Tab-separated table of C-alpha atoms and ligand atoms in Angstrom:
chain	number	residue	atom	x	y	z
J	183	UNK	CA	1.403	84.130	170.781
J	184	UNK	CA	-2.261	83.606	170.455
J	185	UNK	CA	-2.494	80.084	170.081
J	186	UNK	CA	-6.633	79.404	170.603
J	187	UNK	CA	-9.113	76.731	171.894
J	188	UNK	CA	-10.152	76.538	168.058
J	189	UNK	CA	-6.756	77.922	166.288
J	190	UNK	CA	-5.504	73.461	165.614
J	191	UNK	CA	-4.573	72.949	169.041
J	192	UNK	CA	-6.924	70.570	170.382
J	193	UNK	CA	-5.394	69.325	172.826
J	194	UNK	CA	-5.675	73.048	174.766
J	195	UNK	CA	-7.188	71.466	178.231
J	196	UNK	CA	-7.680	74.174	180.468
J	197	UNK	CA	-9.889	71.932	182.721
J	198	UNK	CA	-13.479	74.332	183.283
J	199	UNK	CA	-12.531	77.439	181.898
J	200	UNK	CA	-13.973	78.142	178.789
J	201	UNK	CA	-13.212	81.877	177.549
J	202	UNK	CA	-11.526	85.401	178.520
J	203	UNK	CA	-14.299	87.562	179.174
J	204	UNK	CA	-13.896	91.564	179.474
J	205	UNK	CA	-14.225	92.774	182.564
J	206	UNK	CA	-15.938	96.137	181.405
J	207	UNK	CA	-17.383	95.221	178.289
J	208	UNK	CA	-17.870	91.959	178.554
J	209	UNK	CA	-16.408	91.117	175.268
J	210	UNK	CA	-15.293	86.982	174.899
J	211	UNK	CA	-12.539	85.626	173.254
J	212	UNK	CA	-11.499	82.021	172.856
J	213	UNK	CA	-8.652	80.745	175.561
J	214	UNK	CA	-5.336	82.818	174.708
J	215	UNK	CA	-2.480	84.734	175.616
J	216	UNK	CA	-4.216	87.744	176.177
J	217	UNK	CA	-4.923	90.512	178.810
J	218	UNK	CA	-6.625	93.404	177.040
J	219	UNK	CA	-9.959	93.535	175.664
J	220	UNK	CA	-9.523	94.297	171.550
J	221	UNK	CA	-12.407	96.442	171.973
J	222	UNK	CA	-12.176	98.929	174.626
J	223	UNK	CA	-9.058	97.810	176.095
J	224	UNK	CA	-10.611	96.920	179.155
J	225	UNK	CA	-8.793	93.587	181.669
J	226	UNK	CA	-9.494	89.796	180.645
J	227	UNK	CA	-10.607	87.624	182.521
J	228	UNK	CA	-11.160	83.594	182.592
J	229	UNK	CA	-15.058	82.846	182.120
J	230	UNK	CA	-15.788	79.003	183.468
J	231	UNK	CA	-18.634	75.885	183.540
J	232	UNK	CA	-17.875	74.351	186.537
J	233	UNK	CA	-19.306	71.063	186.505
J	234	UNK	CA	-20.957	69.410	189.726
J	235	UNK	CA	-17.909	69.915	192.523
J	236	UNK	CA	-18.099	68.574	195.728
J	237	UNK	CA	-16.685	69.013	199.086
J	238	UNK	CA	-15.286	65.519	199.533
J	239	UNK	CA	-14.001	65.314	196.316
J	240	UNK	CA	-11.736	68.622	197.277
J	241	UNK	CA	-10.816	67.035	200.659
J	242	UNK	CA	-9.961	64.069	198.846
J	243	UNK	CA	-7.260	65.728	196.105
J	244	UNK	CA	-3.701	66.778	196.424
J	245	UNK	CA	-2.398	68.529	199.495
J	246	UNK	CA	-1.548	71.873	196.979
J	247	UNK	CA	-3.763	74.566	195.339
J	248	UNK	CA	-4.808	71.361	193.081
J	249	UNK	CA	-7.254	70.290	195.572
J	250	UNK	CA	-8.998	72.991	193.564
J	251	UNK	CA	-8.448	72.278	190.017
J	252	UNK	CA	-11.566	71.997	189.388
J	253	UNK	CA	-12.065	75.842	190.307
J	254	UNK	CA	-8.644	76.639	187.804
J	255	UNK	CA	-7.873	77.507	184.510
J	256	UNK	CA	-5.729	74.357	184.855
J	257	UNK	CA	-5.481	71.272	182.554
J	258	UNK	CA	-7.382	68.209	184.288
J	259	UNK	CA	-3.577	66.183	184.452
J	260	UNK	CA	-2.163	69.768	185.937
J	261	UNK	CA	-0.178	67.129	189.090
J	262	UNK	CA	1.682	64.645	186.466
J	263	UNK	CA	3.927	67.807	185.204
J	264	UNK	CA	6.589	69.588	187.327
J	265	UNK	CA	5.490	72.448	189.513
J	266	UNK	CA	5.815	73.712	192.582
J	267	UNK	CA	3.294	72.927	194.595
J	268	UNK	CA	1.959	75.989	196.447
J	269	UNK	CA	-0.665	76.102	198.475
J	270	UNK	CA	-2.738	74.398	201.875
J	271	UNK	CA	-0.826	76.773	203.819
J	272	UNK	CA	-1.934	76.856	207.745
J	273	UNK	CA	-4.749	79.131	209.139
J	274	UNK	CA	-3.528	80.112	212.297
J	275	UNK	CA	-6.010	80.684	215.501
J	276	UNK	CA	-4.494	83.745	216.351
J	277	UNK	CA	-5.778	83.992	220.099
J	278	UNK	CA	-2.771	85.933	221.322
J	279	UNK	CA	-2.513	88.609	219.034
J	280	UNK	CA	-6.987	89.266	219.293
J	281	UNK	CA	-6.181	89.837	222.771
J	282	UNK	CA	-3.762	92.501	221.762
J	283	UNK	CA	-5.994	93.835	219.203
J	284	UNK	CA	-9.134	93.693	221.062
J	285	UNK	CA	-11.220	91.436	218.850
J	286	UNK	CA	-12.989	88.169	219.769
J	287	UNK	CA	-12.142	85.640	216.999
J	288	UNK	CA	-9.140	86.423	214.700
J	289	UNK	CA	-7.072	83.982	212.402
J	290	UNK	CA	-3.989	84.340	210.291
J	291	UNK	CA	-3.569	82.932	207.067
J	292	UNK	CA	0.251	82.278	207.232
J	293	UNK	CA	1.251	82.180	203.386
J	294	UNK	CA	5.090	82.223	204.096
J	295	UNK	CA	4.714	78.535	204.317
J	296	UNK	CA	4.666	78.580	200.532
J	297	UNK	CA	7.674	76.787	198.623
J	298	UNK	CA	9.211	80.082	197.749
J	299	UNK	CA	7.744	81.662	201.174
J	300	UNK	CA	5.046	84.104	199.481
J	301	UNK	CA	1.432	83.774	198.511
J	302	UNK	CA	3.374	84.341	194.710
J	303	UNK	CA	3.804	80.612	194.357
J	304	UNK	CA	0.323	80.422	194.062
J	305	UNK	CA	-0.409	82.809	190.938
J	306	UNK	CA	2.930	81.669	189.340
J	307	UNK	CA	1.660	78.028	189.777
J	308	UNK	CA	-1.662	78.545	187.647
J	309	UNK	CA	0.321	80.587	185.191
J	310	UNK	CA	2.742	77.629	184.657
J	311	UNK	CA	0.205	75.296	184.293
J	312	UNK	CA	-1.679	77.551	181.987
J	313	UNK	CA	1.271	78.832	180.094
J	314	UNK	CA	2.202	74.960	179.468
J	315	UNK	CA	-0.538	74.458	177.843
J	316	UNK	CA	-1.087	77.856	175.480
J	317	UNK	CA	2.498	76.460	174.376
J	318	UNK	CA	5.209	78.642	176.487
J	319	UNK	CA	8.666	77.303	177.308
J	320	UNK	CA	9.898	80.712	178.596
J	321	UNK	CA	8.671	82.078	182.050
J	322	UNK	CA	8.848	86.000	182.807
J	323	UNK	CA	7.935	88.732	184.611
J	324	UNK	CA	8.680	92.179	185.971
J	325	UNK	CA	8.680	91.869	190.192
J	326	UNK	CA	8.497	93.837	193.440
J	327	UNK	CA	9.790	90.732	194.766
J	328	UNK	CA	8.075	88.208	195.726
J	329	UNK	CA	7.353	87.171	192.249
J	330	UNK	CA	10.693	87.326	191.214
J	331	UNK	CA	11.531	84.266	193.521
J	332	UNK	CA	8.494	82.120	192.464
J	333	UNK	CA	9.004	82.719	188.646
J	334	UNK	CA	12.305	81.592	188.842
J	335	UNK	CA	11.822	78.791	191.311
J	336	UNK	CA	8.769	77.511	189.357
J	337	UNK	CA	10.861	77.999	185.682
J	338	UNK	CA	13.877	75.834	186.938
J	339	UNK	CA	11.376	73.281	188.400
J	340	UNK	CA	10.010	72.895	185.126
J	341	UNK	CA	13.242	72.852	183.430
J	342	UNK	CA	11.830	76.169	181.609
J	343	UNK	CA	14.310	79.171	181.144
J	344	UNK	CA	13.176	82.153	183.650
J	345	UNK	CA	13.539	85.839	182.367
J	346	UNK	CA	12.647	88.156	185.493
J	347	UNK	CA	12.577	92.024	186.175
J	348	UNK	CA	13.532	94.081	189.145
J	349	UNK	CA	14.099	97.539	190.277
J	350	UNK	CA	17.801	97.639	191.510
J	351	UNK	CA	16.459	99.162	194.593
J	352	UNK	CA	15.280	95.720	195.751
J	353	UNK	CA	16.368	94.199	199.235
J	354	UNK	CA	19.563	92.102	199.115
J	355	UNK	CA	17.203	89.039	200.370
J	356	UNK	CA	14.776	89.057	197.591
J	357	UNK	CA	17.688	89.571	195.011
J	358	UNK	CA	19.843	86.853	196.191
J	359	UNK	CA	16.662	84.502	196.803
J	360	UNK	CA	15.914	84.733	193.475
J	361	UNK	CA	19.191	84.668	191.879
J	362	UNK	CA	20.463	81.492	193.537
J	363	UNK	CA	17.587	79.715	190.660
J	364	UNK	CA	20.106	80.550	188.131
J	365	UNK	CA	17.247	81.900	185.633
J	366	UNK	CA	18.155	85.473	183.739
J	367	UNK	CA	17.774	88.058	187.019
J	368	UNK	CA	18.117	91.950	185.517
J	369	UNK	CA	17.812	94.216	188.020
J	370	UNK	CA	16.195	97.810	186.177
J	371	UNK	CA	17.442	101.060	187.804
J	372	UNK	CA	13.741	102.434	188.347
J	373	UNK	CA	10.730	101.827	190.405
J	374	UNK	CA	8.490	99.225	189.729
J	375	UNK	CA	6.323	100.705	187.718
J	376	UNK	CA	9.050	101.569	185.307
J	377	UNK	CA	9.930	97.913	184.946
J	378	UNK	CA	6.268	96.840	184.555
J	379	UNK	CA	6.542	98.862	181.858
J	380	UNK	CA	9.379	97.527	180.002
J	381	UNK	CA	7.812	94.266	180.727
J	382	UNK	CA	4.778	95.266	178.750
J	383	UNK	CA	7.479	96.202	176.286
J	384	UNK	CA	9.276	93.115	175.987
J	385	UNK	CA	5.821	91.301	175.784
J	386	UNK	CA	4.973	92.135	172.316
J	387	UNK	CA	8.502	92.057	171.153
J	388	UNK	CA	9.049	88.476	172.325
J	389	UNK	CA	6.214	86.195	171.690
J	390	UNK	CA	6.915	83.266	173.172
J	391	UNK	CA	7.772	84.491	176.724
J	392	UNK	CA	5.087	84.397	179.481
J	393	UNK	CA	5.191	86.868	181.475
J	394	UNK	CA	2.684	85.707	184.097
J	395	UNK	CA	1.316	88.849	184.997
J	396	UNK	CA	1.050	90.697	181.688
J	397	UNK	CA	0.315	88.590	178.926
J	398	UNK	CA	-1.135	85.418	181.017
J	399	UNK	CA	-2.270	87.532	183.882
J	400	UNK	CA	-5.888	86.609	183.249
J	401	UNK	CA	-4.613	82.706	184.190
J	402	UNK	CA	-1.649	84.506	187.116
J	403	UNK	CA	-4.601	86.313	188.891
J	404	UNK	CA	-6.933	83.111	189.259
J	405	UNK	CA	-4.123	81.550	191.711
J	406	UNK	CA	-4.741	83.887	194.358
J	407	UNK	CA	-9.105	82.596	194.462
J	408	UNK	CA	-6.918	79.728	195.914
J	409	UNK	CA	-6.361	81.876	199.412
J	410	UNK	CA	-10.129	82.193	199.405
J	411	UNK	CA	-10.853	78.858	199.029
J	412	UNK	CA	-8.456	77.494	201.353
J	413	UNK	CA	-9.718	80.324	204.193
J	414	UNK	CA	-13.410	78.424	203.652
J	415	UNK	CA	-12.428	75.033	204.070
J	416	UNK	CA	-10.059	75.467	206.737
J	417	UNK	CA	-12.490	77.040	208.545
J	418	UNK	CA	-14.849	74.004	207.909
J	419	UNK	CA	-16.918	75.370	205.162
J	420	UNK	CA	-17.590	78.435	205.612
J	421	UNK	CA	-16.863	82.473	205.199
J	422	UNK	CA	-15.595	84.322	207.464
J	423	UNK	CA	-17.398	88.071	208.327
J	424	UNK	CA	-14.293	90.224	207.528
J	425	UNK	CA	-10.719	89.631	205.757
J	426	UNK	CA	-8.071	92.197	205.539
J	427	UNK	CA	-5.627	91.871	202.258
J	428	UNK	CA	-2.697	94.009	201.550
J	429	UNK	CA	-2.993	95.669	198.183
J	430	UNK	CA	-0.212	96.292	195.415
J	431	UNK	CA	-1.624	95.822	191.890
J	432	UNK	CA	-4.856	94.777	193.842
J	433	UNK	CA	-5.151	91.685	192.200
J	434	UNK	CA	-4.899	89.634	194.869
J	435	UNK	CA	-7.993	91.201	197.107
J	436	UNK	CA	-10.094	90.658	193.852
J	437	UNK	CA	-9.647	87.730	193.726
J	438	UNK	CA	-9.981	86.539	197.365
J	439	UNK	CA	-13.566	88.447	196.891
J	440	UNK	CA	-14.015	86.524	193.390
J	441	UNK	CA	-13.176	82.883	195.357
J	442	UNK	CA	-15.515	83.514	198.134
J	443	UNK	CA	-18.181	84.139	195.367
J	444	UNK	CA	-17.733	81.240	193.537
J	445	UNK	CA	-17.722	78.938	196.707
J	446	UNK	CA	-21.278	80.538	197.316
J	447	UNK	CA	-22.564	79.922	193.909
J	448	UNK	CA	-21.467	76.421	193.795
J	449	UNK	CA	-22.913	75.755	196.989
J	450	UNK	CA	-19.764	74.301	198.996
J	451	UNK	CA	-20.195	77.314	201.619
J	452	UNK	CA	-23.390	78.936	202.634
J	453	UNK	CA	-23.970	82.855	201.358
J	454	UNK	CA	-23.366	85.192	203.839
J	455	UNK	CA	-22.488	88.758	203.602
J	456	UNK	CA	-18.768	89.036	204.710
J	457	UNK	CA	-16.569	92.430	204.393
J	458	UNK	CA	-13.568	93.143	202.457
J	459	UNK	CA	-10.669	95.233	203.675
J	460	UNK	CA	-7.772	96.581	201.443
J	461	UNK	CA	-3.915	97.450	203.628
J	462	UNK	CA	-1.341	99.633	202.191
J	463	UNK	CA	1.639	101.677	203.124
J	464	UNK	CA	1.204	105.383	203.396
J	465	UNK	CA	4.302	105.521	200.929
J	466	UNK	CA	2.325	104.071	198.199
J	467	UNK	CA	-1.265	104.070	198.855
J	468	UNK	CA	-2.934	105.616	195.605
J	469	UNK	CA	-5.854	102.969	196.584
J	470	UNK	CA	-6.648	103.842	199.923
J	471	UNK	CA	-6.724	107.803	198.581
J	472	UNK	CA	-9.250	106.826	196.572
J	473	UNK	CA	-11.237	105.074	198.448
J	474	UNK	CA	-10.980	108.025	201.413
J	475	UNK	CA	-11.931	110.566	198.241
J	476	UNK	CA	-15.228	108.178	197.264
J	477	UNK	CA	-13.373	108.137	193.931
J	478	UNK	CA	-14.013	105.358	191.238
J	479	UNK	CA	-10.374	106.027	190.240
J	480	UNK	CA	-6.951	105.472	191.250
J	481	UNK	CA	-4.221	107.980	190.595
J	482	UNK	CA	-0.875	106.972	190.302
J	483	UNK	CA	1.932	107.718	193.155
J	484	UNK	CA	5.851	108.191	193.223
J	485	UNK	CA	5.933	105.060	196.022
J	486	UNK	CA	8.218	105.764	198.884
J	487	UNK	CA	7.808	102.882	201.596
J	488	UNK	CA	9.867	100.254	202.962
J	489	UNK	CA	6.642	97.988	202.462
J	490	UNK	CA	8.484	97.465	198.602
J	491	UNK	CA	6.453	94.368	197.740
J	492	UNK	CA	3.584	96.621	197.985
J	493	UNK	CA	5.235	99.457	196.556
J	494	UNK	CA	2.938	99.233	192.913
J	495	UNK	CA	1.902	103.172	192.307
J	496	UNK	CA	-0.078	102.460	189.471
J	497	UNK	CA	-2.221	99.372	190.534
J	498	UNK	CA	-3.544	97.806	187.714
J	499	UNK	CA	-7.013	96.471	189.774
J	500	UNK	CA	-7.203	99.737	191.463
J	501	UNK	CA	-10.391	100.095	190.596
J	502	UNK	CA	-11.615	96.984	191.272
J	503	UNK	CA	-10.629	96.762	194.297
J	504	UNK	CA	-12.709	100.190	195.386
J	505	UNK	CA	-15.627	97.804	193.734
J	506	UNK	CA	-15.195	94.857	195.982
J	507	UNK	CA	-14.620	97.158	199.304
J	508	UNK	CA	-17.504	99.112	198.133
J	509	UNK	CA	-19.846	96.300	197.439
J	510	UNK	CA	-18.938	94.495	200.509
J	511	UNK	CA	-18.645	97.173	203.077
J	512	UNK	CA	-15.166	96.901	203.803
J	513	UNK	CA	-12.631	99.780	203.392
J	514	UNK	CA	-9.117	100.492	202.487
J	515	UNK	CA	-6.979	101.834	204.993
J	516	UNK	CA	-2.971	102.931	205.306
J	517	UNK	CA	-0.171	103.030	207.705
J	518	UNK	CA	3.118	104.310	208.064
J	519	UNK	CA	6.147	102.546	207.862
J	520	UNK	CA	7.009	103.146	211.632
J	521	UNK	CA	3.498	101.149	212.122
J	522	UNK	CA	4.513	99.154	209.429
J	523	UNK	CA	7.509	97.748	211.733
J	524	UNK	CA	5.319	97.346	214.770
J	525	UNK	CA	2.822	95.584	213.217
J	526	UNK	CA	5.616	92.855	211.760
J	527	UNK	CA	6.702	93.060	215.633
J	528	UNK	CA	3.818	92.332	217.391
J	529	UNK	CA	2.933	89.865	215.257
J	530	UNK	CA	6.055	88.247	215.675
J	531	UNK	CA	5.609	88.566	219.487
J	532	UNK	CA	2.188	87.293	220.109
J	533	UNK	CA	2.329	84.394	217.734
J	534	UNK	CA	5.332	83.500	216.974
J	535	UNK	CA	4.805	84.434	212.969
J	536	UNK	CA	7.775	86.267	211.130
J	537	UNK	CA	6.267	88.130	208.000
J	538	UNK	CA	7.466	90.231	205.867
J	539	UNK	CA	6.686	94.342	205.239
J	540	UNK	CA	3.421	93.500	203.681
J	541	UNK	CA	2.354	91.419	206.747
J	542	UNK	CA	3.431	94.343	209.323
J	543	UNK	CA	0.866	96.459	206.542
J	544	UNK	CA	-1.675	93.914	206.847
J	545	UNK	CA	-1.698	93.293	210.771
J	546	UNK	CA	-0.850	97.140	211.273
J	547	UNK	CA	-3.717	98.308	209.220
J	548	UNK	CA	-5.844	95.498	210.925
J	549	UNK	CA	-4.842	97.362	214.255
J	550	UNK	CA	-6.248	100.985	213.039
J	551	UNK	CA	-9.588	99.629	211.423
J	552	UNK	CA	-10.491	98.347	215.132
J	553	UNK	CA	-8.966	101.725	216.271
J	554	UNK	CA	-11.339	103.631	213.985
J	555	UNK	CA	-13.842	101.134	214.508
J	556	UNK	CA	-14.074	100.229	210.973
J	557	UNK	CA	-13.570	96.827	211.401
J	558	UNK	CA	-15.851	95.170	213.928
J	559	UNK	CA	-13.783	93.245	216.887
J	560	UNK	CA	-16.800	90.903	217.836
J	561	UNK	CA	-17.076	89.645	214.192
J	562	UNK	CA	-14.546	86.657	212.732
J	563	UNK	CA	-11.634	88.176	211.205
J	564	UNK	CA	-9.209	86.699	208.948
J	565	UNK	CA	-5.410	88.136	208.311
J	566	UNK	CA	-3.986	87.176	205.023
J	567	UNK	CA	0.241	87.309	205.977
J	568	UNK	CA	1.713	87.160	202.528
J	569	UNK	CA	5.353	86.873	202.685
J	570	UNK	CA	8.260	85.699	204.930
J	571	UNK	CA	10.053	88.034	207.092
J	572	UNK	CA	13.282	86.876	206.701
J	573	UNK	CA	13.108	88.534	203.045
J	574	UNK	CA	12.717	91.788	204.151
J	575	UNK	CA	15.064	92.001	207.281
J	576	UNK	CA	16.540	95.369	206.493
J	577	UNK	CA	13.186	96.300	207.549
J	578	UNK	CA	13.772	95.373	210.927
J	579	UNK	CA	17.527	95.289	211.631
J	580	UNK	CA	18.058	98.519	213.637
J	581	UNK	CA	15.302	97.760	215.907
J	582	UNK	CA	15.608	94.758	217.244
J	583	UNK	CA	18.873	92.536	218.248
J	584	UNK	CA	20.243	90.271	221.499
J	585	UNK	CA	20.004	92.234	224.893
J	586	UNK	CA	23.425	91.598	225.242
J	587	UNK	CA	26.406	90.718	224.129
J	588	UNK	CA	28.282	88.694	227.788
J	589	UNK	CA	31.048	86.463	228.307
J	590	UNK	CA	30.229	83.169	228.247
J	591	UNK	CA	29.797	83.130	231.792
J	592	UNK	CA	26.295	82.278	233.794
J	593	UNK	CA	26.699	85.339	236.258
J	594	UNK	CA	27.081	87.637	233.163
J	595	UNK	CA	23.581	86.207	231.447
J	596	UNK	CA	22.240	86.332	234.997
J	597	UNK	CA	22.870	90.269	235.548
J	598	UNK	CA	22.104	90.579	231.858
J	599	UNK	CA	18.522	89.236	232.361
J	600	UNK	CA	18.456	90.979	235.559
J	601	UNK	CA	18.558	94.194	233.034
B	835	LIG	C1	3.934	89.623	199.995
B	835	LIG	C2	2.945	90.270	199.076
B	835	LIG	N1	1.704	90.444	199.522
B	835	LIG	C3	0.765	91.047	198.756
B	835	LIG	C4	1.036	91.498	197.486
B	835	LIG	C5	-0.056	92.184	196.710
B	835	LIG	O1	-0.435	91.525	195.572
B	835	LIG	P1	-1.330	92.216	194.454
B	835	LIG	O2	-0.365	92.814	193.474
B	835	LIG	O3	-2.089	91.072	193.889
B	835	LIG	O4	-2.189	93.262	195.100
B	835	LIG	C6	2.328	91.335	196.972
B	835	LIG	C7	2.650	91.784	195.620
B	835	LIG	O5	3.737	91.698	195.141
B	835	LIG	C8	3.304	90.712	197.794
B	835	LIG	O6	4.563	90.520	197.361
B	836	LIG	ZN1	-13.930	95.320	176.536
């Protein structure tokens, strides 16, 4: 499929973005299906001209990632066709759990409020839109999870079939959430790597599928600018000083970084320098090695973590990310899965928030940057909490439960509390 801004169609309205531009040669193609640079094989990415965008005239659009459109590799009508609607989730003053941490002025980004309860719904709602457009009926990808459930949630919102990818090893929760869509699930038996893979695979073979984050993943990855941008305004306008992001294929962080840039540039927030922090699990954390190494690359890992959303051992923006981290002063930093657990805990406890593994990463990792004194506790700090919790409860299912199990008798719960 490589349908083109100048190959007869048009009507190809991908609202300001104009081009896919190499990210290490800087090679430009016209608007297409493609990820890899012809040239040196380098990433693609979407090149705009924004017009004049305003503040109020963000305020004043949909309560969804369209509010940004304008900011999107989206086609200007992107609202009139079916999608579903990700986006304005709530930033959370997180008062409760600074206090535990230490730090003066924290917030959580709580991205389980999503349709499909992951930030996923975001990327998977540009790629629809985009994939619409380039002339895609078929939606598809290869998953850790998350993605799984907003492919197929998006696809049978659009009335689009849904072809998605799993390793078997996947929790029940994220199987079953996605399977109840009624798209093709396969589950793989390998890790997720091996099914990215096959994806790749299955991508040249069959034209007209999309998978979202192999052969649109130049349009996929420009969702997640939407956290960014929704961090800035919620906070009225402006950056915060330091943002911590959990890291699979590392897209996401890149991207955060790439929407805080392109706020600056267009003058909606002031420029400030503001730091960049990357979370993984131990079990797969070929990123963070790097970064403690002061390597420019990433070697891949067998993953072994119950974090499995995160668990990507060959991160495709591995790099990258060591760019933005670099450039911005942040770091990357892992935990293990027993810290993993505690982080989704005290989360849970301090603000009432239920994420998922790659939240207990995020907060846990949060915990040992103050620890190590990486990240500074007097400047604002932003969480991004990814996914829901109640996707990944084999995660916390031996730990936690009632106090007690008592007839139903008040004297019973009395001596029970009394415990
Ligand atoms: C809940 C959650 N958070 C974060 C990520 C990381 O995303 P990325 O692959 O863009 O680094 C994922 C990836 O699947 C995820 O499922
Ligand atoms: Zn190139």
């Amino acid at each position: 499929m490589t349908l083109t801004a100048d190959a007869g169609t048009t009507t190809l309205d991908l609202g300001p973005a104009r081009a896919l531009t190499c990210r290490e040669c800087g090679h430009q193609i016209p608007l297409a299906a493609e990820f890899a640079c012809a040239e040196c094989f380098g990433p693609l990415e979407v090149a705009y001209e924004f017009g004049n965008i305003t503040r109020a005239q963000i305020e004043a659009g949909p309560k969804s990632i369209w509010r940004y459109r304008n900011l999107l590799p989206v086609p200007s009508d992107v609202d009139a066709h079916p999608n579903t609607e990700p986006g304005l989730t709530r930033l959370v003053k997180t008062d409760r759990l600074a206090a535990a941490l230490g730090v003066k002025s924290l917030w959580v980004k709580d991205d389980t409020g999503n349709p499909t309860h992951s930030f996923k719904d975001r990327v998977v709602g540009v790629a629809l839109a985009a994939a619409r457009q380039l002339g895609f009926r078929v939606l598809a990808c290869p998953s850790t999870g998350n993605l799984a459930n907003a492919v197929a949630a998006a696809a049978a919102r659009a009335g689009w079939q849904s072809v998605v990818l799993i390793p078997s090893s996947l929790e029940r929760a994220k199987v079953l959430t996605t399977a109840v869509y009624d798209g093709a699930l396969i589950a793989v038996d390998g890790n997720y790597d091996d099914v990215n893979r096959l994806a790749t695979e299955l991508a040249a073979e069959h034209e007209d599928w999309a998978f979202v984050n192999v052969n649109v993943r130049p349009y996929y990855a420009e969702g997640s600018k939407t956290l960014g941008f929704e961090v800035a305004e919620q906070l009225g306008w402006r950056l915060p000083d330091q943002v911590v992001v959990p890291v699979a294929s590392g897209s996401q962080l890149t991207k955060v970084d790439k929407g805080f840039r392109e706020l600056i540039e267009l003058g909606l927030v002031d420029a400030k320098e503001y730091r960049v922090f990357g979370a993984q699990a131990t079990g797969c954390s070929p990123v963070a090695a790097a970064f403690k190494a002061g390597h420019d690359v990433v070697t891949p890992v067998k993953p072994d973590t119950i974090a499995r959303s995160l668990a990507i051992g060959a991160p495709a923006d591995g790099p990258y990310v060591l760019d933005v981290v670099r450039r911005t002063n942040g770091a990357v930093e892992n935990v293990s899965d027993e810290e993993v657990v505690e982080g989704i805990r005290l989360l849970a406890r301090t603000e009432g928030i239920f994420a998922e593994t790659a939240g207990g990463v995020t907060v846990a990792t949060a915990k040992k940057l103050i620890e190590t004194g990486q990240l500074d506790p007097d400047a604002e700090t932003v969480l991004l909490i990814t996914g829901d919790g109640l996707k990944t409860l084999d995660a916390v299912e031996d730990k936690i439960g009632p106090r007690a199990t008592v007839p139903p008798s008040s004297e019973a719960v009395r001596a029970a509390l009394a415990d």
